[in-house]
């Protein structure tokens, strides 16, 4: 329990927010107030990522008496659920190929004194440790998996989680969701999405100051629980080679808040790492079943806590006019004009993106519903507070589709990878 508390305190995640101003805007200096809001980056004040070291050979495993049987805590993929035995590692430190098990049941992400301290550990039979490789599991015919971009692994891969009362996503559920980190200290800069194995989509306000030093940033794909490395499929990291900012980015209003990061080397796609689809140019999103994903705070300000496990926030699209009218009821005032390159989502009290979600993707269903395919309609940009009954504002990806395609082709890549 002490270890868990310490890990929670050290939890990382990206911070992006517009600091709240205390004064109410005066009509005569409205433009000054608007500038004070939009000129403030939502990606400051990040904590450092601190990951625990894997269990070493000389360390004693955590042991429990569970249901009158002695067991020990091991990563979930080292416990054979068929007979509750620990799968031994091979001499090179890797689990043998024929010992891989599909489907590890349920993992409860709640913590108590009678459970393993790591969310990805399970209590497995201690006195029944497998000394020999398990027999090769029989071949089981799996349903045909959809191919292409934007395939959401509904509920996650490997296992299903219980106790997820804070909108936690499943492992690998949104395989396109990324974190942008500083190379120097691994502090997190913003969220992002993968649109090509070597191209990343994010908010321009997150990276514009690093345009002349792109190598100071790296991108992490396949992350889920930021405080453990015990996922069966590890995350990958790539260094940024180039930053391409939208040429019509408006620093005052954050209009065209879009940038592309070109990586030095491509990611290797896997079950937990994939590309998202992009919507057709100038299409207008209208779905009420969209999701944002990332590791941001639960509430605004110092009292908020960052999510250790990737979260999924269900959000409905809100029409442009409705969004603008709702924002006019805030300190922005009744003459506020929302930049036309934005789309809005949310408006449900207690369900919202927040600090730490800047640059993260907003995706909505696309194509055949049976495929669980999603397209990215928005990039988290800004909002007034968090979790209030008003929508938040996202860069409209569809309006930038032609510009994105032009940049991707100019890099020698094929835009069809994110088309559906």
Coordinates of C-alpha atoms in Angstrom, one line a residue:
X1 CA 0.0 0.0 0.0
X2 CA 2.9 2.4 0.8
X3 CA 4.5 1.6 -2.5
X4 CA 1.2 2.3 -4.3
X5 CA 0.8 5.7 -2.6
X6 CA 4.3 6.7 -3.5
X7 CA 3.8 5.6 -7.1
X8 CA 0.5 7.6 -7.2
X9 CA 2.3 10.7 -6.0
X10 CA 4.9 10.3 -8.7
X11 CA 2.4 9.7 -11.4
X12 CA 3.1 11.4 -14.7
X13 CA 1.2 12.7 -17.3
X14 CA 0.9 15.4 -19.7
X15 CA -0.3 18.8 -18.6
X16 CA -2.0 21.2 -20.9
X17 CA -4.3 23.9 -19.8
X18 CA -5.3 27.5 -20.0
X19 CA -4.8 29.0 -16.5
X20 CA -7.9 30.4 -15.1
X21 CA -8.1 34.2 -14.7
X22 CA -9.9 35.6 -11.6
X23 CA -11.0 38.9 -13.0
X24 CA -14.2 39.3 -15.2
X25 CA -13.5 40.7 -18.6
X26 CA -14.5 44.4 -19.2
X27 CA -16.1 45.1 -22.6
X28 CA -13.6 47.8 -23.4
X29 CA -10.6 45.6 -23.1
X30 CA -12.2 42.4 -24.4
X31 CA -9.4 41.7 -27.0
X32 CA -6.8 41.9 -24.2
X33 CA -8.7 39.3 -22.2
X34 CA -9.0 37.0 -25.2
X35 CA -5.3 37.3 -25.9
X36 CA -4.5 36.5 -22.2
X37 CA -6.4 33.3 -22.5
X38 CA -5.3 32.0 -25.9
X39 CA -1.6 33.1 -25.6
X40 CA -1.2 30.7 -22.7
X41 CA -0.1 27.2 -23.5
X42 CA -2.0 24.3 -22.1
X43 CA 1.2 22.2 -21.9
X44 CA 3.2 23.5 -19.0
X45 CA 4.2 22.2 -15.6
X46 CA 4.8 18.5 -16.4
X47 CA 5.9 15.9 -13.8
X48 CA 8.8 13.5 -14.6
X49 CA 8.0 10.0 -15.6
X50 CA 9.2 7.6 -13.0
X51 CA 8.9 3.9 -13.9
X52 CA 9.7 1.1 -11.4
X53 CA 12.5 -1.3 -12.1
X54 CA 11.4 -4.9 -13.1
X55 CA 11.7 -7.5 -10.3
X56 CA 15.4 -8.5 -10.1
X57 CA 16.7 -12.1 -9.6
X58 CA 17.8 -11.4 -6.1
X59 CA 14.5 -9.7 -5.0
X60 CA 12.0 -11.6 -3.0
X61 CA 8.6 -11.9 -4.8
X62 CA 5.5 -10.6 -3.0
X63 CA 3.8 -13.6 -1.4
X64 CA 0.2 -13.9 -0.2
X65 CA -2.0 -16.6 1.4
X66 CA -5.1 -16.4 -0.9
X67 CA -8.0 -18.8 -0.5
X68 CA -5.8 -20.9 1.9
X69 CA -3.3 -21.4 -0.9
X70 CA 0.1 -19.8 -1.0
X71 CA 0.7 -17.7 -4.1
X72 CA 3.1 -15.0 -5.4
X73 CA 2.7 -11.9 -7.4
X74 CA 3.9 -12.1 -11.0
X75 CA 3.1 -10.2 -14.2
X76 CA -0.3 -11.4 -15.6
X77 CA 1.3 -12.9 -18.7
X78 CA 3.5 -15.2 -16.5
X79 CA 0.6 -16.9 -14.9
X80 CA -1.1 -19.7 -16.9
X81 CA -4.9 -19.2 -16.1
X82 CA -5.6 -22.8 -17.1
X83 CA -3.9 -24.3 -14.1
X84 CA -2.8 -21.2 -12.0
X85 CA 0.9 -22.0 -12.4
X86 CA 3.8 -19.6 -12.9
X87 CA 5.4 -19.6 -16.3
X88 CA 9.2 -19.6 -15.9
X89 CA 11.3 -17.4 -18.1
X90 CA 13.8 -18.8 -20.5
X91 CA 17.5 -18.2 -19.8
X92 CA 17.6 -15.1 -22.0
X93 CA 14.9 -13.5 -19.9
X94 CA 12.1 -13.8 -22.4
X95 CA 9.0 -16.0 -22.0
X96 CA 9.1 -18.9 -24.5
X97 CA 7.0 -18.5 -27.6
X98 CA 5.0 -21.7 -26.9
X99 CA 4.2 -20.4 -23.4
X100 CA 2.2 -17.3 -24.6
X101 CA -1.4 -17.5 -23.5
X102 CA -4.3 -15.6 -25.2
X103 CA -6.8 -14.2 -22.8
X104 CA -5.8 -13.7 -19.1
X105 CA -9.2 -13.1 -17.7
X106 CA -10.1 -10.1 -15.5
X107 CA -7.6 -7.8 -13.7
X108 CA -9.0 -5.6 -10.9
X109 CA -7.3 -2.2 -11.0
X110 CA -8.5 -1.3 -7.5
X111 CA -5.9 -1.6 -4.8
X112 CA -6.2 -3.0 -1.3
X113 CA -3.9 -4.7 1.3
X114 CA -4.9 -8.2 0.1
X115 CA -3.9 -7.7 -3.5
X116 CA -0.6 -7.4 -5.4
X117 CA 0.8 -3.9 -5.4
X118 CA 1.3 -3.6 -9.1
X119 CA -1.9 -3.4 -11.2
X120 CA -0.5 -5.8 -13.7
X121 CA 0.6 -8.4 -11.2
X122 CA -1.7 -11.4 -10.3
X123 CA -1.4 -13.8 -7.4
X124 CA -0.4 -17.1 -9.0
X125 CA 0.2 -20.6 -7.6
X126 CA 3.5 -20.4 -5.6
X127 CA 4.1 -24.1 -5.0
X128 CA 3.2 -25.2 -8.6
X129 CA 5.8 -23.3 -10.5
X130 CA 6.2 -24.8 -14.0
X131 CA 9.8 -26.1 -14.3
X132 CA 9.3 -27.1 -18.0
X133 CA 7.7 -25.2 -20.9
X134 CA 4.0 -25.7 -21.1
X135 CA 2.8 -27.7 -24.1
X136 CA 2.0 -25.8 -27.2
X137 CA -1.6 -24.6 -26.9
X138 CA -4.1 -25.9 -29.4
X139 CA -4.8 -23.6 -32.4
X140 CA -8.0 -21.8 -31.9
X141 CA -9.8 -20.2 -34.8
X142 CA -10.2 -16.5 -34.1
X143 CA -12.7 -14.2 -35.7
X144 CA -11.4 -12.3 -38.8
X145 CA -10.0 -9.0 -37.5
X146 CA -10.6 -5.9 -39.5
X147 CA -7.6 -4.4 -41.2
X148 CA -6.5 -0.9 -41.8
X149 CA -6.5 2.3 -39.7
X150 CA -8.5 3.2 -36.7
X151 CA -9.3 -0.2 -35.3
X152 CA -10.2 0.1 -31.6
X153 CA -9.6 -2.9 -29.4
X154 CA -12.8 -2.5 -27.4
X155 CA -12.2 -3.3 -23.8
X156 CA -8.4 -3.8 -24.4
X157 CA -6.3 -6.7 -25.4
X158 CA -4.9 -9.6 -23.2
X159 CA -7.4 -9.0 -20.4
X160 CA -10.4 -7.1 -19.3
X161 CA -10.2 -4.7 -16.3
X162 CA -12.6 -4.3 -13.4
X163 CA -12.7 -1.5 -10.8
X164 CA -12.3 1.1 -13.6
X165 CA -14.4 3.8 -12.0
X166 CA -12.3 6.7 -13.4
X167 CA -12.9 6.0 -17.1
X168 CA -9.7 4.0 -17.5
X169 CA -9.2 2.5 -20.9
X170 CA -8.2 -1.1 -21.6
X171 CA -4.6 -2.0 -22.4
X172 CA -4.2 -1.3 -26.2
X173 CA -7.8 -0.1 -26.5
X174 CA -6.7 3.1 -28.4
X175 CA -3.5 2.0 -30.1
X176 CA -2.9 5.3 -31.8
X177 CA -2.7 7.4 -28.6
X178 CA 0.8 8.7 -27.9
X179 CA 2.8 10.7 -25.4
X180 CA 5.3 13.4 -26.5
X181 CA 8.3 13.5 -24.1
X182 CA 11.4 15.6 -23.6
X183 CA 14.6 13.6 -24.2
X184 CA 16.4 15.4 -21.4
X185 CA 14.3 14.4 -18.4
X186 CA 11.4 12.3 -19.9
X187 CA 8.9 14.9 -18.7
X188 CA 5.7 14.8 -20.8
X189 CA 4.9 17.6 -23.2
X190 CA 1.6 16.7 -24.7
X191 CA -0.6 13.9 -26.1
X192 CA -0.6 13.0 -29.8
X193 CA -1.8 10.4 -32.3
X194 CA -0.2 8.1 -34.8
X195 CA -1.4 8.7 -38.4
X196 CA 1.5 6.9 -40.1
X197 CA 4.3 4.7 -38.6
X198 CA 6.6 7.6 -39.0
X199 CA 4.2 10.6 -38.7
X200 CA 2.5 12.0 -35.5
X201 CA -0.4 14.4 -35.3
X202 CA -0.6 16.8 -32.4
X203 CA -1.5 20.4 -31.3
X204 CA 0.8 23.1 -32.6
X205 CA 0.7 25.0 -29.3
X206 CA 2.4 22.0 -27.7
X207 CA 5.5 21.9 -29.9
X208 CA 5.9 25.3 -31.7
X209 CA 8.7 26.4 -29.4
X210 CA 10.7 23.3 -30.3
X211 CA 10.6 23.7 -34.1
X212 CA 14.3 24.5 -34.2
X213 CA 15.2 21.7 -31.9
X214 CA 13.0 18.7 -32.8
X215 CA 15.6 16.2 -31.6
X216 CA 14.9 17.4 -28.0
X217 CA 11.6 15.5 -28.2
X218 CA 10.7 11.8 -28.5
X219 CA 7.4 10.0 -28.9
X220 CA 6.1 7.0 -26.9
X221 CA 3.7 4.6 -28.4
X222 CA 2.0 1.6 -26.7
X223 CA 2.0 3.1 -23.2
X224 CA -0.9 2.3 -20.9
X225 CA 0.0 2.2 -17.1
X226 CA 2.7 4.8 -16.7
X227 CA 3.9 3.4 -13.4
X228 CA 4.8 -0.1 -14.6
X229 CA 6.7 -1.9 -17.4
X230 CA 5.0 -5.2 -16.9
X231 CA 2.7 -5.1 -19.9
X232 CA 3.2 -8.2 -22.1
X233 CA 3.8 -5.9 -25.1
X234 CA 6.3 -3.1 -24.3
X235 CA 6.0 0.5 -25.3
X236 CA 8.2 1.9 -28.1
X237 CA 10.0 5.3 -28.3
X238 CA 11.2 7.2 -31.4
X239 CA 13.1 10.5 -31.6
X240 CA 11.5 13.4 -33.5
X241 CA 13.3 14.4 -36.7
X242 CA 11.2 17.4 -37.8
X243 CA 8.3 19.5 -36.7
X244 CA 5.9 20.8 -39.4
X245 CA 3.6 23.6 -38.1
X246 CA 0.4 24.6 -39.8
X247 CA 1.3 27.8 -41.7
X248 CA -1.9 29.5 -40.7
X249 CA -1.6 28.9 -37.0
X250 CA -3.0 31.9 -35.1
X251 CA -1.0 32.4 -31.9
X252 CA -3.8 34.7 -30.5
X253 CA -6.8 32.4 -31.0
X254 CA -5.1 29.0 -31.5
X255 CA -6.8 28.7 -34.9
X256 CA -5.3 25.9 -37.0
X257 CA -3.8 24.4 -33.9
X258 CA -2.2 21.5 -35.8
X259 CA 1.3 20.2 -36.2
X260 CA 3.0 17.1 -37.6
X261 CA 6.0 15.4 -36.1
X262 CA 8.2 13.4 -38.4
X263 CA 10.1 10.6 -36.6
X264 CA 13.7 9.5 -37.3
X265 CA 12.6 5.9 -37.6
X266 CA 9.1 4.4 -37.9
X267 CA 7.2 2.6 -35.1
X268 CA 6.8 -1.1 -35.4
X269 CA 3.0 -1.7 -35.6
X270 CA 1.6 -4.3 -33.2
X271 CA -1.7 -5.1 -31.4
X272 CA -1.2 -2.2 -29.1
X273 CA 0.4 0.2 -31.6
X274 CA -1.6 1.3 -34.7
X275 CA -2.5 4.3 -36.8
X276 CA -5.8 6.2 -36.5
X277 CA -8.0 7.1 -39.5
X278 CA -8.5 10.7 -40.6
X279 CA -11.9 11.9 -41.7
X280 CA -12.6 13.1 -45.3
X281 CA -11.7 16.7 -46.1
X282 CA -14.2 19.3 -44.8
X283 CA -16.5 16.6 -43.4
X284 CA -18.6 17.7 -40.4
X285 CA -18.7 15.4 -37.4
X286 CA -22.0 14.8 -35.6
X287 CA -21.6 11.6 -33.6
X288 CA -22.6 11.4 -29.9
X289 CA -20.3 8.4 -29.4
X290 CA -16.8 9.9 -29.6
X291 CA -13.9 9.4 -27.3
X292 CA -10.8 11.3 -26.2
X293 CA -7.9 9.4 -24.7
X294 CA -4.9 10.3 -22.7
X295 CA -3.5 10.7 -19.1
X296 CA -4.8 14.2 -18.1
X297 CA -6.1 15.4 -14.8
X298 CA -9.5 14.5 -13.3
X299 CA -10.2 18.1 -12.3
X300 CA -8.7 21.5 -13.0
X301 CA -5.9 23.1 -11.0
X302 CA -3.7 22.0 -8.1
X303 CA -6.3 19.7 -6.6
X304 CA -6.5 17.6 -9.8
X305 CA -4.7 14.3 -10.1
X306 CA -3.2 12.9 -13.3
X307 CA -4.3 9.5 -14.5
X308 CA -1.8 6.7 -14.0
X309 CA -3.6 4.5 -16.5
X310 CA -4.7 5.8 -19.9
X311 CA -8.3 7.1 -19.7
X312 CA -11.1 7.1 -22.2
X313 CA -13.5 10.0 -22.1
X314 CA -16.9 9.5 -23.8
X315 CA -17.9 12.8 -25.5
X316 CA -20.7 13.9 -27.9
X317 CA -19.9 16.3 -30.7
X318 CA -21.5 19.8 -30.1
X319 CA -22.5 22.0 -33.0
X320 CA -20.3 25.0 -33.7
X321 CA -23.1 27.6 -33.0
X322 CA -24.1 25.9 -29.8
X323 CA -20.5 25.7 -28.6
X324 CA -19.9 29.4 -29.4
X325 CA -23.1 30.4 -27.5
X326 CA -22.0 28.4 -24.5
X327 CA -18.6 29.9 -24.5
X328 CA -20.1 33.4 -24.6
X329 CA -21.7 32.7 -21.2
X330 CA -18.2 32.5 -19.7
X331 CA -15.6 35.2 -19.0
X332 CA -15.0 35.3 -22.7
X333 CA -18.1 37.6 -23.0
X334 CA -21.1 37.7 -25.3
X335 CA -19.2 39.0 -28.4
X336 CA -16.7 36.2 -28.4
X337 CA -16.1 34.7 -31.9
X338 CA -14.9 31.0 -32.0
X339 CA -12.3 30.5 -34.7
X340 CA -13.8 28.5 -37.6
X341 CA -11.1 25.9 -37.5
X342 CA -12.4 24.4 -34.3
X343 CA -14.9 21.7 -33.5
X344 CA -16.4 21.2 -30.0
X345 CA -17.3 18.2 -27.9
X346 CA -18.5 17.5 -24.4
X347 CA -20.9 19.6 -22.3
X348 CA -21.8 16.9 -19.8
X349 CA -20.9 17.8 -16.3
X350 CA -18.2 15.7 -14.8
X351 CA -17.1 14.2 -18.2
X352 CA -14.4 16.2 -19.9
X353 CA -10.8 16.4 -21.1
X354 CA -8.6 18.5 -18.8
X355 CA -5.1 19.6 -18.0
X356 CA -2.7 17.1 -19.4
X357 CA -4.8 16.2 -22.4
X358 CA -3.4 18.8 -24.9
X359 CA -2.7 17.4 -28.3
X360 CA -4.6 14.2 -27.6
X361 CA -7.0 12.7 -30.2
X362 CA -10.8 13.0 -30.2
X363 CA -12.1 10.1 -32.3
X364 CA -15.5 9.2 -33.6
X365 CA -17.0 6.0 -35.2
X366 CA -16.2 5.7 -38.9
X367 CA -17.2 3.2 -41.7
X368 CA -18.8 -0.1 -40.8
X369 CA -19.8 -0.1 -37.1
X370 CA -19.0 -3.8 -36.8
X371 CA -15.3 -3.0 -37.5
X372 CA -15.0 -0.7 -34.4
X373 CA -13.2 1.7 -36.7
X374 CA -12.6 5.3 -35.6
X375 CA -11.5 8.5 -37.3
X376 CA -9.8 11.4 -35.5
X377 CA -12.1 14.4 -35.8
X378 CA -10.3 16.6 -33.2
X379 CA -7.2 17.5 -31.4
X380 CA -7.5 18.7 -27.7
X381 CA -6.9 22.4 -27.8
X382 CA -8.5 24.4 -25.0
X383 CA -11.4 24.9 -22.7
X384 CA -12.8 27.1 -19.9
X385 CA -12.3 25.0 -16.7
X386 CA -12.9 21.2 -16.6
X387 CA -15.9 18.9 -16.0
X388 CA -18.4 21.7 -16.2
X389 CA -21.6 21.6 -18.3
X390 CA -20.0 23.3 -21.3
X391 CA -18.1 21.9 -24.3
X392 CA -14.4 22.0 -24.8
X393 CA -12.6 23.1 -28.0
X394 CA -10.7 20.9 -30.4
X395 CA -8.8 21.6 -33.6
X396 CA -10.9 20.4 -36.6
X397 CA -8.8 17.7 -38.3
X398 CA -11.2 17.4 -41.3
X399 CA -10.6 21.0 -42.3
X400 CA -6.8 20.4 -42.2
X401 CA -7.0 17.1 -44.1
X402 CA -5.8 18.5 -47.5
X403 CA -2.8 20.2 -45.8
X404 CA -2.0 17.0 -43.9
X405 CA -2.1 14.9 -47.1
X406 CA 0.1 17.4 -48.9
X407 CA 2.7 17.3 -46.1
X408 CA 2.6 13.4 -45.9
X409 CA 3.1 13.1 -49.7
X410 CA 5.9 15.6 -49.6
X411 CA 7.7 13.3 -47.1
X412 CA 7.4 10.4 -49.6
X413 CA 4.7 8.6 -47.6
X414 CA 1.3 7.3 -48.7
X415 CA -1.8 9.1 -47.1
X416 CA -3.9 5.9 -47.8
X417 CA -2.5 4.4 -44.6
X418 CA -4.9 6.7 -42.6
X419 CA -7.8 6.6 -45.1
X420 CA -10.8 4.3 -44.9

